[in-house]
Short mmCIF file of C-alpha atoms and ligand atoms in Angstrom, two decimals:
data_model
loop_
_atom_site.label_atom_id
_atom_site.label_comp_id
_atom_site.label_asym_id
_atom_site.label_seq_id
_atom_site.Cartn_x
_atom_site.Cartn_y
_atom_site.Cartn_z
CA MET A 1 -0.04 0.04 0.08
CA ARG A 2 1.23 3.66 -0.65
CA THR A 3 0.05 6.93 0.91
CA GLN A 4 1.44 10.47 1.12
CA VAL A 5 1.25 10.57 4.95
CA ALA A 6 1.14 7.45 7.17
CA ILE A 7 -0.47 8.22 10.59
CA VAL A 8 0.25 5.98 13.51
CA GLY A 9 -2.59 6.37 16.07
CA GLY A 10 -6.25 6.89 15.63
CA GLY A 11 -6.85 9.12 18.64
CA PRO A 12 -7.78 12.91 18.37
CA SER A 13 -4.27 13.96 16.97
CA GLY A 14 -4.13 11.50 14.23
CA LEU A 15 -7.74 11.90 13.17
CA LEU A 16 -7.64 15.61 13.25
CA LEU A 17 -4.24 15.69 11.10
CA GLY A 18 -5.85 13.14 8.70
CA GLN A 19 -9.00 15.37 8.26
CA LEU A 20 -7.05 18.62 7.69
CA LEU A 21 -4.99 16.71 5.11
CA HIS A 22 -7.96 15.28 3.33
CA LYS A 23 -9.43 18.78 3.12
CA GLN A 24 -6.17 19.78 1.43
CA GLY A 25 -6.43 16.94 -0.99
CA ILE A 26 -3.45 15.16 0.75
CA ASP A 27 -3.85 11.31 1.17
CA SER A 28 -3.16 9.69 4.45
CA VAL A 29 -3.75 6.33 6.03
CA VAL A 30 -4.42 5.96 9.83
CA ILE A 31 -3.30 2.84 11.63
CA GLU A 32 -4.80 2.18 15.01
CA ARG A 33 -3.90 -0.54 17.60
CA ARG A 34 -7.39 -0.81 19.07
CA SER A 35 -10.85 -1.25 17.76
CA GLN A 36 -12.81 1.91 16.95
CA ALA A 37 -15.18 1.05 19.65
CA HIS A 38 -12.42 0.99 22.23
CA VAL A 39 -11.07 4.31 21.07
CA LEU A 40 -14.60 5.79 21.43
CA GLY A 41 -15.15 4.16 24.95
CA ARG A 42 -12.40 6.33 26.47
CA ILE A 43 -13.45 9.22 28.71
CA ARG A 44 -10.79 11.94 28.58
CA ALA A 45 -10.57 15.61 28.09
CA GLY A 46 -13.52 18.02 28.50
CA VAL A 47 -12.36 21.72 27.63
CA LEU A 48 -11.35 22.91 24.40
CA GLU A 49 -9.25 26.02 23.45
CA GLN A 50 -10.53 28.34 20.81
CA GLY A 51 -7.51 27.12 18.79
CA LEU A 52 -8.68 23.67 18.86
CA VAL A 53 -12.46 24.81 18.12
CA GLY A 54 -11.06 26.58 14.90
CA LEU A 55 -9.31 23.54 13.67
CA LEU A 56 -12.31 21.35 14.04
CA HIS A 57 -14.26 23.90 11.99
CA GLN A 58 -11.32 23.85 9.45
CA ALA A 59 -11.55 20.09 9.41
CA GLY A 60 -15.35 20.39 8.79
CA VAL A 61 -16.40 18.81 11.89
CA GLY A 62 -17.45 21.58 14.03
CA ASN A 63 -21.18 21.66 13.73
CA ARG A 64 -22.22 19.33 16.53
CA MET A 65 -19.73 20.78 18.83
CA GLU A 66 -21.23 24.16 18.26
CA ASN A 67 -24.82 22.72 18.84
CA GLU A 68 -24.11 20.58 21.87
CA GLY A 69 -20.94 22.10 23.52
CA PHE A 70 -21.10 25.00 25.95
CA LEU A 71 -19.05 28.14 25.99
CA HIS A 72 -17.68 28.98 29.40
CA ASP A 73 -16.39 32.61 30.10
CA GLY A 74 -14.73 31.73 33.44
CA THR A 75 -14.06 29.22 36.08
CA MET A 76 -14.25 29.06 39.89
CA ILE A 77 -11.32 28.43 42.26
CA ALA A 78 -12.16 27.14 45.76
CA HIS A 79 -9.92 27.15 48.74
CA GLU A 80 -10.48 27.10 52.53
CA GLY A 81 -14.13 26.81 51.97
CA GLN A 82 -14.51 29.96 49.69
CA MET A 83 -14.77 30.48 45.93
CA PHE A 84 -13.44 33.16 43.49
CA ARG A 85 -13.90 33.47 39.62
CA ILE A 86 -11.36 33.87 37.20
CA ASP A 87 -13.13 35.80 34.35
CA PHE A 88 -11.60 34.71 31.06
CA ALA A 89 -13.85 37.05 28.99
CA GLU A 90 -12.78 40.00 31.16
CA HIS A 91 -8.95 39.33 31.04
CA THR A 92 -8.80 37.88 27.36
CA GLY A 93 -11.98 38.49 25.48
CA LYS A 94 -12.02 34.67 24.97
CA SER A 95 -13.94 31.66 26.22
CA VAL A 96 -13.34 28.00 26.21
CA MET A 97 -15.73 25.29 24.68
CA VAL A 98 -16.81 22.58 26.97
CA TYR A 99 -17.30 19.48 24.80
CA GLY A 100 -15.95 15.98 25.51
CA GLN A 101 -12.88 14.53 23.62
CA THR A 102 -15.06 11.27 23.25
CA GLU A 103 -17.51 13.38 21.15
CA LEU A 104 -14.81 15.15 19.36
CA THR A 105 -13.39 11.65 18.39
CA ARG A 106 -16.58 10.43 17.21
CA ASP A 107 -17.10 13.48 15.08
CA LEU A 108 -13.63 12.95 13.54
CA TYR A 109 -14.14 9.38 12.88
CA ALA A 110 -17.57 10.04 11.20
CA ALA A 111 -15.95 12.75 8.93
CA ARG A 112 -13.02 10.16 8.11
CA ASP A 113 -15.44 7.42 7.32
CA ALA A 114 -17.56 9.85 5.11
CA SER A 115 -14.44 10.85 3.19
CA GLU A 116 -13.50 7.35 2.70
CA GLY A 117 -10.27 7.91 4.48
CA LYS A 118 -8.33 4.46 5.11
CA THR A 119 -8.21 3.41 8.63
CA LEU A 120 -6.71 0.18 9.62
CA PHE A 121 -8.05 -0.91 13.22
CA GLU A 122 -6.54 -3.60 15.46
CA VAL A 123 -3.15 -3.37 13.84
CA GLU A 124 -0.36 -5.49 15.47
CA ASP A 125 3.45 -5.19 15.36
CA ALA A 126 3.51 -1.92 13.68
CA ALA A 127 7.09 -0.57 13.13
CA ILE A 128 8.58 2.57 11.58
CA ARG A 129 11.01 1.93 8.90
CA ASP A 130 13.72 4.22 7.26
CA ALA A 131 12.26 7.37 8.83
CA GLU A 132 15.58 9.20 8.23
CA THR A 133 15.63 8.61 4.54
CA GLU A 134 13.36 9.96 1.88
CA LYS A 135 11.55 6.72 1.51
CA PRO A 136 10.16 5.88 4.99
CA TYR A 137 7.53 3.13 5.28
CA LEU A 138 5.48 1.21 7.89
CA THR A 139 5.41 -2.59 8.56
CA LEU A 140 2.60 -3.97 10.35
CA THR A 141 0.11 -6.92 10.76
CA HIS A 142 -3.39 -6.42 10.02
CA GLN A 143 -6.09 -9.26 10.11
CA GLY A 144 -3.41 -11.82 10.39
CA LYS A 145 -1.54 -10.50 7.20
CA ALA A 146 1.94 -8.80 7.09
CA MET A 147 1.58 -5.50 5.41
CA ARG A 148 3.84 -2.55 4.31
CA ILE A 149 2.71 1.13 3.90
CA ASP A 150 5.05 3.28 1.80
CA CYS A 151 4.92 7.06 2.21
CA ASP A 152 6.42 10.40 2.01
CA PHE A 153 6.10 11.23 5.81
CA ILE A 154 5.02 9.55 8.97
CA ALA A 155 3.07 11.23 11.73
CA GLY A 156 3.63 9.63 15.19
CA CYS A 157 0.20 10.27 16.93
CA ASP A 158 0.25 7.15 18.98
CA GLY A 159 0.32 8.68 22.48
CA TYR A 160 2.50 8.15 25.41
CA HIS A 161 2.73 4.25 25.03
CA GLY A 162 3.04 4.15 21.19
CA ILE A 163 6.05 3.15 19.05
CA SER A 164 6.82 6.43 17.47
CA ARG A 165 8.92 8.25 20.09
CA LYS A 166 10.79 5.20 20.75
CA SER A 167 11.70 4.80 17.14
CA ILE A 168 13.78 7.86 17.52
CA PRO A 169 17.35 6.47 18.67
CA ALA A 170 17.74 6.74 22.37
CA ASP A 171 20.97 8.69 22.17
CA LYS A 172 19.19 11.19 19.77
CA ARG A 173 16.36 12.02 22.05
CA HIS A 174 16.32 13.90 25.34
CA GLU A 175 13.35 13.17 27.85
CA TYR A 176 12.27 15.21 30.74
CA GLU A 177 9.67 13.92 33.27
CA LYS A 178 8.14 14.69 36.59
CA VAL A 179 5.85 12.02 38.00
CA TYR A 180 3.42 13.41 40.54
CA PRO A 181 2.83 11.33 43.87
CA PHE A 182 -1.03 11.38 43.35
CA GLY A 183 -3.59 10.65 40.55
CA TRP A 184 -7.13 11.61 39.74
CA LEU A 185 -10.07 9.40 40.43
CA GLY A 186 -12.68 10.42 37.91
CA ILE A 187 -16.28 9.55 37.59
CA LEU A 188 -19.04 10.23 34.93
CA SER A 189 -22.58 10.61 36.19
CA ALA A 190 -25.86 11.29 34.56
CA THR A 191 -26.57 14.07 36.90
CA PRO A 192 -26.80 17.87 36.40
CA PRO A 193 -23.55 19.67 37.00
CA VAL A 194 -23.30 21.25 40.48
CA ASN A 195 -22.21 24.51 38.97
CA ASP A 196 -22.68 26.37 35.59
CA GLU A 197 -18.82 26.61 35.31
CA LEU A 198 -16.03 24.24 36.49
CA ILE A 199 -15.01 24.35 40.26
CA TYR A 200 -11.24 23.67 40.82
CA ALA A 201 -10.93 23.00 44.57
CA ASN A 202 -7.83 22.95 46.81
CA SER A 203 -8.96 21.54 50.16
CA GLU A 204 -6.96 20.13 53.23
CA ARG A 205 -8.12 16.75 52.07
CA GLY A 206 -6.79 17.17 48.55
CA PHE A 207 -7.77 18.44 45.17
CA ALA A 208 -11.22 18.21 43.53
CA LEU A 209 -12.68 19.24 40.24
CA CYS A 210 -16.25 19.67 39.39
CA SER A 211 -16.74 19.50 35.52
CA MET A 212 -19.42 18.45 33.10
CA ARG A 213 -20.17 17.17 29.52
CA ASN A 214 -23.67 18.78 29.33
CA ASP A 215 -26.53 19.80 31.46
CA GLN A 216 -27.27 16.22 32.32
CA LEU A 217 -23.87 14.62 32.31
CA SER A 218 -21.34 15.49 34.94
CA ARG A 219 -17.58 14.73 35.22
CA TYR A 220 -16.04 14.93 38.79
CA TYR A 221 -12.44 14.30 39.92
CA ILE A 222 -10.70 13.87 43.45
CA GLN A 223 -7.09 13.63 43.76
CA CYS A 224 -6.11 10.01 44.98
CA ASP A 225 -3.04 8.14 45.97
CA ALA A 226 -1.03 7.30 42.78
CA LEU A 227 -1.29 3.63 43.53
CA ASP A 228 -5.00 3.53 44.35
CA ASP A 229 -7.63 1.53 42.56
CA PRO A 230 -11.06 2.66 41.49
CA ASP A 231 -12.29 -0.65 42.91
CA ASN A 232 -11.41 0.86 46.28
CA TRP A 233 -14.25 3.35 45.95
CA ASN A 234 -17.88 2.65 45.87
CA ASP A 235 -20.19 5.70 44.68
CA ASP A 236 -21.17 6.78 48.06
CA ASP A 237 -17.47 6.78 49.33
CA PHE A 238 -16.63 8.98 46.23
CA TRP A 239 -19.71 11.39 46.74
CA ASP A 240 -18.91 11.67 50.46
CA GLU A 241 -15.28 12.64 49.74
CA LEU A 242 -16.10 15.09 46.93
CA ARG A 243 -18.61 16.94 49.24
CA ARG A 244 -15.81 17.25 51.95
CA ARG A 245 -13.51 18.87 49.43
CA ILE A 246 -15.86 21.43 47.73
CA PRO A 247 -17.29 24.56 49.45
CA GLU A 248 -20.46 24.09 51.39
CA GLU A 249 -22.64 26.16 48.96
CA ALA A 250 -21.69 23.54 46.22
CA ALA A 251 -21.67 20.37 48.47
CA ASP A 252 -25.24 21.29 49.74
CA THR A 253 -26.64 21.33 46.15
CA LEU A 254 -24.56 18.42 44.66
CA VAL A 255 -26.77 15.99 42.85
CA THR A 256 -25.34 12.48 42.99
CA GLY A 257 -26.03 9.36 41.14
CA PRO A 258 -24.70 6.06 39.90
CA SER A 259 -21.27 6.32 38.17
CA ILE A 260 -21.43 5.44 34.52
CA GLU A 261 -17.52 5.31 34.37
CA LYS A 262 -14.91 5.34 37.11
CA SER A 263 -11.08 5.35 36.40
CA ILE A 264 -7.93 6.63 37.74
CA ALA A 265 -5.43 8.74 35.60
CA PRO A 266 -1.76 8.92 36.79
CA LEU A 267 -0.34 12.40 36.73
CA ARG A 268 2.93 13.25 35.04
CA SER A 269 4.71 16.19 33.07
CA PHE A 270 6.76 14.67 30.27
CA VAL A 271 8.52 16.17 27.15
CA THR A 272 10.60 14.50 24.59
CA GLU A 273 13.07 16.55 22.27
CA PRO A 274 13.21 16.61 19.25
CA MET A 275 9.69 15.89 18.00
CA ARG A 276 10.92 14.82 14.62
CA TRP A 277 13.30 12.20 13.27
CA GLY A 278 13.95 12.47 9.69
CA ARG A 279 10.65 12.08 7.92
CA MET A 280 8.73 11.05 11.06
CA PHE A 281 6.99 13.91 13.21
CA LEU A 282 5.69 13.24 16.81
CA CYS A 283 2.25 14.80 17.65
CA GLY A 284 0.38 15.13 20.94
CA ASP A 285 0.93 12.59 23.71
CA ALA A 286 3.32 10.71 21.67
CA ALA A 287 5.78 13.72 22.37
CA HIS A 288 4.48 15.28 25.58
CA ILE A 289 2.04 14.66 28.71
CA VAL A 290 0.84 17.20 31.10
CA PRO A 291 -1.19 16.56 34.46
CA PRO A 292 -4.90 17.15 33.41
CA THR A 293 -5.18 20.14 35.85
CA GLY A 294 -4.78 22.83 33.21
CA ALA A 295 -7.02 20.95 30.52
CA LYS A 296 -3.86 21.14 28.20
CA GLY A 297 -3.27 17.67 27.01
CA LEU A 298 -5.75 17.56 24.07
CA ASN A 299 -5.28 21.25 23.52
CA THR A 300 -1.40 21.08 22.98
CA ALA A 301 -1.90 18.12 20.67
CA ALA A 302 -4.06 20.38 18.50
CA SER A 303 -1.27 23.07 18.22
CA ASP A 304 1.12 20.17 17.12
CA VAL A 305 -1.42 19.15 14.65
CA HIS A 306 -1.70 22.77 13.41
CA TYR A 307 2.05 23.13 12.99
CA LEU A 308 2.51 19.88 11.26
CA PHE A 309 -0.46 20.23 8.95
CA GLU A 310 0.92 23.77 7.87
CA GLY A 311 4.32 22.10 7.03
CA LEU A 312 2.94 19.33 5.08
CA ARG A 313 0.52 21.72 3.17
CA ASP A 314 3.42 23.80 2.11
CA PHE A 315 5.57 20.98 1.06
CA TYR A 316 2.76 19.35 -1.19
CA ALA A 317 2.05 22.77 -2.57
CA SER A 318 5.56 23.85 -3.48
CA GLY A 319 8.10 21.36 -2.22
CA ASP A 320 9.09 23.97 0.56
CA MET A 321 10.40 21.93 3.43
CA GLN A 322 10.83 25.10 5.66
CA GLY A 323 7.65 24.33 7.83
CA LEU A 324 8.69 20.85 8.28
CA ASP A 325 12.12 21.83 9.11
CA GLN A 326 10.76 24.31 11.77
CA TYR A 327 8.18 21.97 13.14
CA SER A 328 9.88 20.53 16.15
CA GLY A 329 11.29 23.91 17.36
CA ARG A 330 7.93 25.67 16.81
CA ALA A 331 5.82 22.94 18.64
CA LEU A 332 8.29 22.65 21.53
CA ASP A 333 8.10 26.32 22.12
CA ARG A 334 4.48 26.26 22.84
CA VAL A 335 4.75 22.67 24.42
CA TRP A 336 7.02 24.15 27.19
CA LYS A 337 4.65 27.05 27.88
CA THR A 338 1.65 24.67 28.38
CA GLU A 339 3.92 22.32 30.55
CA ARG A 340 4.76 25.28 32.64
CA PHE A 341 1.12 26.13 33.21
CA SER A 342 -0.05 22.78 33.95
CA TRP A 343 2.91 22.24 36.45
CA TRP A 344 2.17 25.43 38.05
CA PHE A 345 -1.63 25.04 38.26
CA SER A 346 -1.11 21.39 39.57
CA ASN A 347 1.16 22.47 42.32
CA LEU A 348 -1.15 25.36 43.35
CA MET A 349 -4.26 22.99 43.58
CA HIS A 350 -2.89 19.64 44.95
CA ARG A 351 -1.75 18.67 48.43
CA TYR A 352 1.65 16.75 48.30
CA PRO A 353 1.95 13.92 50.69
CA ASP A 354 5.14 15.14 52.15
CA GLN A 355 4.16 18.94 52.18
CA SER A 356 5.71 20.84 55.03
CA ALA A 357 3.70 23.25 57.13
CA PHE A 358 5.68 26.16 55.25
CA ASP A 359 4.90 24.65 51.90
CA GLN A 360 1.24 24.59 52.67
CA LYS A 361 1.20 28.10 53.85
CA MET A 362 2.97 29.21 50.78
CA GLN A 363 0.29 27.41 48.61
CA LEU A 364 -2.55 29.17 50.46
CA ALA A 365 -0.63 32.41 50.19
CA GLU A 366 -0.45 31.88 46.35
CA LEU A 367 -4.04 31.20 46.19
CA ALA A 368 -4.79 34.33 48.12
CA PHE A 369 -2.44 36.13 45.86
CA LEU A 370 -4.36 34.89 42.78
CA ARG A 371 -7.66 35.70 44.54
CA ASP A 372 -6.67 39.35 45.01
CA SER A 373 -4.40 40.29 42.03
CA PRO A 374 -6.17 41.18 38.69
CA GLU A 375 -2.71 40.71 37.13
CA ALA A 376 -2.26 37.11 38.21
CA GLN A 377 -5.87 36.32 37.26
CA ALA A 378 -5.25 37.82 33.83
CA ALA A 379 -1.92 35.67 33.44
CA MET A 380 -3.88 32.39 34.47
CA ALA A 381 -6.67 33.28 32.01
CA ARG A 382 -4.45 33.84 29.19
CA SER A 383 -2.82 30.41 29.67
CA TYR A 384 -6.03 28.65 30.44
CA VAL A 385 -7.99 29.99 27.13
CA GLY A 386 -5.06 29.05 25.11
CA LEU A 387 -1.79 30.88 24.13
CA PRO A 388 -1.79 31.84 20.33
CA TYR A 389 -0.44 29.30 17.90
P1 FAS B 1 -4.14 9.25 22.49
O1 FAS B 1 -3.33 8.66 23.42
O2 FAS B 1 -5.41 9.76 22.73
O3 FAS B 1 -4.12 8.52 21.01
C1 FAS B 1 -3.19 7.57 20.70
C2 FAS B 1 -3.72 6.43 19.88
O4 FAS B 1 -2.82 5.72 19.27
C3 FAS B 1 -4.62 5.46 20.75
O5 FAS B 1 -5.87 5.34 20.01
C4 FAS B 1 -3.84 4.32 20.85
O6 FAS B 1 -4.65 3.32 20.84
C5 FAS B 1 -3.05 4.28 19.59
N1 FAS B 1 -1.79 3.61 19.37
C6 FAS B 1 -0.92 3.56 20.50
N2 FAS B 1 0.07 2.63 20.15
C7 FAS B 1 -0.14 2.24 18.79
C8 FAS B 1 0.57 1.47 17.82
N3 FAS B 1 1.76 0.95 18.12
N4 FAS B 1 0.01 1.36 16.50
C9 FAS B 1 -1.12 2.00 16.24
N5 FAS B 1 -1.77 2.73 17.11
C10 FAS B 1 -1.30 2.93 18.43
N6 FAS B 1 -6.48 15.82 28.65
C11 FAS B 1 -7.20 16.98 29.21
O7 FAS B 1 -7.02 17.77 28.66
N7 FAS B 1 -8.06 16.73 30.17
C12 FAS B 1 -8.40 15.45 30.82
O8 FAS B 1 -9.15 15.34 31.65
C13 FAS B 1 -7.59 14.33 30.33
N8 FAS B 1 -7.85 13.04 30.91
C14 FAS B 1 -6.98 12.05 30.56
C15 FAS B 1 -7.06 10.64 31.01
C16 FAS B 1 -6.23 9.73 30.61
C17 FAS B 1 -6.45 8.30 31.33
C18 FAS B 1 -5.33 9.89 29.59
C19 FAS B 1 -4.39 8.82 29.29
C20 FAS B 1 -5.11 11.18 29.04
C21 FAS B 1 -6.00 12.33 29.53
N9 FAS B 1 -5.88 13.57 28.80
C22 FAS B 1 -6.49 14.49 29.29
C23 FAS B 1 -4.98 13.73 28.01
C24 FAS B 1 -5.59 13.25 26.72
O9 FAS B 1 -6.82 14.10 26.50
C25 FAS B 1 -4.62 13.32 25.50
O10 FAS B 1 -4.00 14.64 25.58
C26 FAS B 1 -5.20 13.28 24.16
O11 FAS B 1 -5.88 11.98 24.15
C27 FAS B 1 -3.97 13.34 23.29
O12 FAS B 1 -4.46 12.80 22.04
P2 FAS B 1 -3.48 11.89 21.02
O13 FAS B 1 -2.23 12.63 20.99
O14 FAS B 1 -4.22 11.48 19.89
O15 FAS B 1 -3.27 10.55 21.88
C1 PHB B 2 -12.86 17.26 32.17
O1 PHB B 2 -13.97 17.67 32.11
O2 PHB B 2 -12.58 15.92 31.84
C2 PHB B 2 -11.56 18.14 32.67
C3 PHB B 2 -11.84 19.55 32.70
C4 PHB B 2 -10.94 20.48 33.02
C5 PHB B 2 -9.58 19.99 33.48
C6 PHB B 2 -9.54 18.40 33.41
C7 PHB B 2 -10.48 17.54 33.07
O3 PHB B 2 -8.64 20.57 33.64
#
C-alpha cells in the first residue's frame, strides 16, 4: 500500500491531522492498535481552547460541537471553603468550549468514514522503517496479514505508550519527566452539574474538580493516591469525599447518582525532544504529557497538529520543506509554555503527601495572591483559554 502521509494512532491527534490533510487533498492512512469502539469508549478531556475549536471547523467537524458544546467565560477556584472566579472574558476577551474528547473523536471518525479515509484498526506489530531516509515506510500486521505502507512522511500520533517516540534512537532523544505522587479518580454520572462553570478546589483533604459534559452529564475528579484502585471506591464513598473537598454552597446542592464510568489517571509532566526524526514527526501525547489540571493535553496536541499540517501543506504545494524543518522547534516552544502552566496549576491545587507546614502556607498565600491580584488572574486566564499558535 502507498500513501502520502502514514499516521500512526487513531486518537484525536491522528484523526484531526488526517481530516485537515484530506481537506487539502493530501492522502493519508491511519493505523490504530485498538478497535474503533475501544477508542470511542475512552473518557478523557472536556475543555477545548478556541484554537482547537477553529481547527475542528477547518476540518469540517465543528457543527455538533457548536450545537451541543457549552462556551464558558470563566472558572471557579475554591480554597478554604471560599470560591472566587477567574473571568476569562474580562481578561482575554475569549472563552473555552466544554465538549468531551469522546464526542470530538466520534465526529472525526464520522468525517473520516464519510471521506472514505483509510483507517486500519486492531493493527499489530507496527514498526517505523527508514524514517531518516526519503522513503520511509511502516510494517505491520493487519487481520493476520503482514503489510507494508510506503509513504512520504510518518506522523507519530500514537500517544505516550506508542512506538513512534521510541523509534527515535535513544541517544538522539532527550526526555524530561516529573511523576506526581498522586492521581485523579474520575467518575462520570448522569446528573446535572453542581455549578454552571467548572470548580477547581484545593482542600486540606486534597484536590477536587467539578466539571461536566452537558446539563445532564457531570464529570467529577478527586485527587487520590497514585497507587489507588477505582475498585476501592464505591459511589457513596466517592460522593462523600467530593462533598468534603468542595465549598458548602456547592456540597449542599450536589446531585449524586450512579457512576457510569470510574477510572484513575496518573499525573505526569513529560516532554521528549526533538519531535522529529527524519521524515517522522511526533504529535500530541506521543511527544508530551501534562497533568490534566490545566486541561492542556488535548489542546496542545491540537497546536502540534496545526504546525505539522501547515508544514505538510506547504511541502505538497511547492516542495518547500521550511515548515517541516521548523516543526519541532515551533511545537516545542508552545509545548513548554503549556507544560509550565499545567505544572504551576497542579502545584497550586494539589496537596503533596510530604508537604511541610511552610509549603502549605505558601500554597495558601499563592491562592490568596491569585484571588486578590487582577494581574495574576489575567496571566492565568491567558494560559487557560490558550496561548496563540
Ligand atoms: P491518544 O493517546 O489519545 O491516542 C493515541 C492513539 O494511538 C490511541 O488510540 C492508541 O490506541 C493508538 N496507538 C498506540 N500505540 C499504537 C501503535 N503501536 N500502533 C497504532 N496505534 C497505536 N487531557 C485533558 O486535557 N483533560 C483530561 O481530563 C484528560 N484526561 C486524561 C485521562 C487519561 C487516562 C489519559 C491517558 C489522558 C487524559 N488526557 C486529558 C490527555 C488526553 O486528552 C490526551 O492529551 C489526548 O488523548 C491526546 O491525544 P493523542 O495525541 O491522539 O493521543
Ligand atoms: C474534564 O471535564 O474532564 C476536565 C476539565 C478540566 C480539566 C481536566 C478535565 O482541567
